[in-house]
mmCIF file of C-alpha atoms in Angstrom:
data_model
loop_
_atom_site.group_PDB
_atom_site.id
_atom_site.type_symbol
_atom_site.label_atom_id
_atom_site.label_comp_id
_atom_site.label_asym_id
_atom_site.label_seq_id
_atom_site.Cartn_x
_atom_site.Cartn_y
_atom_site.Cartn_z
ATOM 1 C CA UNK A 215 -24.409 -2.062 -16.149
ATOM 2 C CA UNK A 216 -23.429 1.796 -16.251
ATOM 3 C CA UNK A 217 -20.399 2.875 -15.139
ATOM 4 C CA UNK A 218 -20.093 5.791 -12.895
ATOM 5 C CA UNK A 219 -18.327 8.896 -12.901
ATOM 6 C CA UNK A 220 -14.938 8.540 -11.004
ATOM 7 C CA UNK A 221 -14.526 10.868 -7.869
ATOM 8 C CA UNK A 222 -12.155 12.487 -6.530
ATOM 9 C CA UNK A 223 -11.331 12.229 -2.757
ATOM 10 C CA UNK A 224 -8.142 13.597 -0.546
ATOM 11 C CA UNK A 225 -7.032 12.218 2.781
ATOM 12 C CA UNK A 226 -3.975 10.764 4.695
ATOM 13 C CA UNK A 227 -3.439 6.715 4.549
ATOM 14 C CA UNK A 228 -3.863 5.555 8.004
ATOM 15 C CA UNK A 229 -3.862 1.928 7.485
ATOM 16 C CA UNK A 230 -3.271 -0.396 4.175
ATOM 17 C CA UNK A 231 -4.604 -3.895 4.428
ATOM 18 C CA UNK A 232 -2.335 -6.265 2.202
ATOM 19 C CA UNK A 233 -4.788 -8.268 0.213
ATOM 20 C CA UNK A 234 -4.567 -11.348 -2.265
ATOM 21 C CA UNK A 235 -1.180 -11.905 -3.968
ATOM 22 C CA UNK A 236 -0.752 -7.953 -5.334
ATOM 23 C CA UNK A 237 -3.710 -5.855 -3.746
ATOM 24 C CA UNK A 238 -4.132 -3.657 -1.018
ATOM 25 C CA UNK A 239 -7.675 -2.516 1.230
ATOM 26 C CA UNK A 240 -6.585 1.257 2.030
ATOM 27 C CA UNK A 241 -8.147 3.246 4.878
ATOM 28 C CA UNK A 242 -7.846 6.952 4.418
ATOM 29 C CA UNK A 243 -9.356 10.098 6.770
ATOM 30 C CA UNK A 244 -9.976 13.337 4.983
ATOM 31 C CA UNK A 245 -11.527 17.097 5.262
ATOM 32 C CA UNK A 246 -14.963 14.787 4.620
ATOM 33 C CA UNK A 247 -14.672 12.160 6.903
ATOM 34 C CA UNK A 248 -13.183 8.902 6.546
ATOM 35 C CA UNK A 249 -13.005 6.793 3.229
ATOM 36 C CA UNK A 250 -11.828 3.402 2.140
ATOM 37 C CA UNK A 251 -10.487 1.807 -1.013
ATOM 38 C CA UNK A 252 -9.660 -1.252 -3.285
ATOM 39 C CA UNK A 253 -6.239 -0.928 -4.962
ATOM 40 C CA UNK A 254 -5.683 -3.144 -7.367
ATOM 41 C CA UNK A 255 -1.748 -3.902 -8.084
ATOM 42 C CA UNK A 256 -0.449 -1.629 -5.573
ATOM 43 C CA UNK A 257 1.786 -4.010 -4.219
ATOM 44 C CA UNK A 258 3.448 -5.061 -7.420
ATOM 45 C CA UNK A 259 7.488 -3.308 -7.642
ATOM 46 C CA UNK A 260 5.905 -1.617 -11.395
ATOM 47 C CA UNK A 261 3.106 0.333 -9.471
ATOM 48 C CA UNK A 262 2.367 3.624 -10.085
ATOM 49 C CA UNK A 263 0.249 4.029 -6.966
ATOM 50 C CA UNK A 264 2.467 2.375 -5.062
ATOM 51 C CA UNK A 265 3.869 5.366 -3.251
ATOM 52 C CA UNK A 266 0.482 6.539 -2.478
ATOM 53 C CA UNK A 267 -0.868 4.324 -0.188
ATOM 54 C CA UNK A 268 1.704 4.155 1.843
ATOM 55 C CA UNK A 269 0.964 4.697 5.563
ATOM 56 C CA UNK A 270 0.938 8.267 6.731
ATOM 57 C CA UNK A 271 1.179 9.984 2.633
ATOM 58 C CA UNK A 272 -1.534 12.552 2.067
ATOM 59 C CA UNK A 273 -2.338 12.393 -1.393
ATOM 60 C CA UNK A 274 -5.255 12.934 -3.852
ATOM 61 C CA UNK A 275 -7.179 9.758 -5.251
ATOM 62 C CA UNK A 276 -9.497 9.059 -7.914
ATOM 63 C CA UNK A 277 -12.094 6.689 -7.147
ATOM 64 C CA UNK A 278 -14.859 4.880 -8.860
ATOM 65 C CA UNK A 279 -18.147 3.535 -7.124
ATOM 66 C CA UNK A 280 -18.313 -0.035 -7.727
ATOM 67 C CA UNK A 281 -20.642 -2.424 -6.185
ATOM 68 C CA UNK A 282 -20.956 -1.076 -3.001
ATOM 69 C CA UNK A 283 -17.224 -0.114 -3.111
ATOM 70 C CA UNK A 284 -14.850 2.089 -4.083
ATOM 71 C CA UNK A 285 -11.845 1.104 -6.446
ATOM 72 C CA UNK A 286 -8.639 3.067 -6.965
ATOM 73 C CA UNK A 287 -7.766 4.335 -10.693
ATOM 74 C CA UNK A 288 -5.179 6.938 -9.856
ATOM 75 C CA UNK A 289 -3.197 8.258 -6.976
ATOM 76 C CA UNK A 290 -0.726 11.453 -6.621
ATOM 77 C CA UNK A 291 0.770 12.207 -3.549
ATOM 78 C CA UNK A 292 1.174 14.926 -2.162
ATOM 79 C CA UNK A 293 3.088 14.616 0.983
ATOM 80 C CA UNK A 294 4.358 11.441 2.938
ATOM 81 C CA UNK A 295 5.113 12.113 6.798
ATOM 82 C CA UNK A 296 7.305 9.551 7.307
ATOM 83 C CA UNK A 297 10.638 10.176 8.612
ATOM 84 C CA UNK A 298 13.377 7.546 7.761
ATOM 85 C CA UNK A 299 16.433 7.437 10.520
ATOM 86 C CA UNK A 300 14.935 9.272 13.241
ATOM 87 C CA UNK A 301 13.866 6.573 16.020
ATOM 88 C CA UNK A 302 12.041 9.823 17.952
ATOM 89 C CA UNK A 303 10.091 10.785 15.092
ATOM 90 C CA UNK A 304 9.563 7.348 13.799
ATOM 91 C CA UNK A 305 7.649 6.521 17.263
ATOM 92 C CA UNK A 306 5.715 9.583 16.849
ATOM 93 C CA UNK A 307 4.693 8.795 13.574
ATOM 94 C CA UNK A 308 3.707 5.672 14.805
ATOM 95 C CA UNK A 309 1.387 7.169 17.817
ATOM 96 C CA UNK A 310 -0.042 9.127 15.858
ATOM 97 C CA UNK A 311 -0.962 6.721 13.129
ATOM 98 C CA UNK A 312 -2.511 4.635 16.148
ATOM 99 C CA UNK A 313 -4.951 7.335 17.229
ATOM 100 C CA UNK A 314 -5.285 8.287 13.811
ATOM 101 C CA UNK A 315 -6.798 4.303 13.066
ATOM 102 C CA UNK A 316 -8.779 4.881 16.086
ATOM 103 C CA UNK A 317 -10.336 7.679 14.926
ATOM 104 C CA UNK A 318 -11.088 5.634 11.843
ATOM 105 C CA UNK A 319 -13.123 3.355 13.552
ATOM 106 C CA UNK A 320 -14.943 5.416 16.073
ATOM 107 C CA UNK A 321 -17.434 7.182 14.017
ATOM 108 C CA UNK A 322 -19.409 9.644 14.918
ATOM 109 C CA UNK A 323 -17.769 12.685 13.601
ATOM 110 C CA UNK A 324 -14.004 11.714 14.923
ATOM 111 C CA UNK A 325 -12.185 11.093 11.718
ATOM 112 C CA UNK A 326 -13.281 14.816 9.939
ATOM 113 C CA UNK A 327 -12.485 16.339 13.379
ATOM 114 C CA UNK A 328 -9.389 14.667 14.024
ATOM 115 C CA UNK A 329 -8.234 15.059 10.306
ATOM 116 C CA UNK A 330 -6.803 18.830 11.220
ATOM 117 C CA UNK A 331 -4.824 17.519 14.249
ATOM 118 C CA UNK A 332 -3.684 14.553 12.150
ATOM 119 C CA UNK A 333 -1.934 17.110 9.466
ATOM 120 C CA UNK A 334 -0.405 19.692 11.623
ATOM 121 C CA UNK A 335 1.008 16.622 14.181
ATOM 122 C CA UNK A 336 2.357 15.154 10.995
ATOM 123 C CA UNK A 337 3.760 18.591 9.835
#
């Protein structure tokens, strides 16, 4: 079987999906659209990635196609949004991660065109 070329995607996390004993299913929504991927170990304390799928972190992930799927080889973030302490902004943070899910699963264009929004609410 060949192995592909790994890709290179950005995007803010807008929902991780806790999966087996140390995995995580990670929903992102970038410039492109939306995008989802398998990260493997994420949820172990030694992760390097660990800070990078974290709800609400804009970061920069390398990907690779595999079976139908992508999985995650690297992750560097770039920004989290999340505001520790601050109940107000803590509630925003959460709206906004709400709509931004939403927009995951609506299709049709909404992720890519909410994506701006997303970042400058966030800001």
């Amino acid at each position: 079987m060949a192995r592909t070329d790994p890709i290179k995607k950005e995007g803010i996390v807008v929902r991780r999906t806790d999966m087996k004993e140390s995995d995580a299913m990670v929903d992102c929504i970038g410039k492109e659209g939306k995008f989802a991927f398998y990260a493997r170990g994420v949820r172990k304390q030694t992760s390097k990635n660990a800070f990078s799928v974290q709800e609400l972190t804009f970061g920069e992930f390398t990907l690779i196609p595999e079976g139908g799927i992508y999985i995650l080889k690297e992750a560097s973030p770039k920004r989290n949004y999340l505001k520790d302490g601050d109940l107000l902004a803590v509630a925003a943070e959460n709206f906004l991660n709400e709509l931004s899910a939403k927009a995951y699963v609506e299709g049709d264009g909404a992720a890519e065109s909410f994506f701006p929004y997303l970042q400058a609410g966030l800001a």
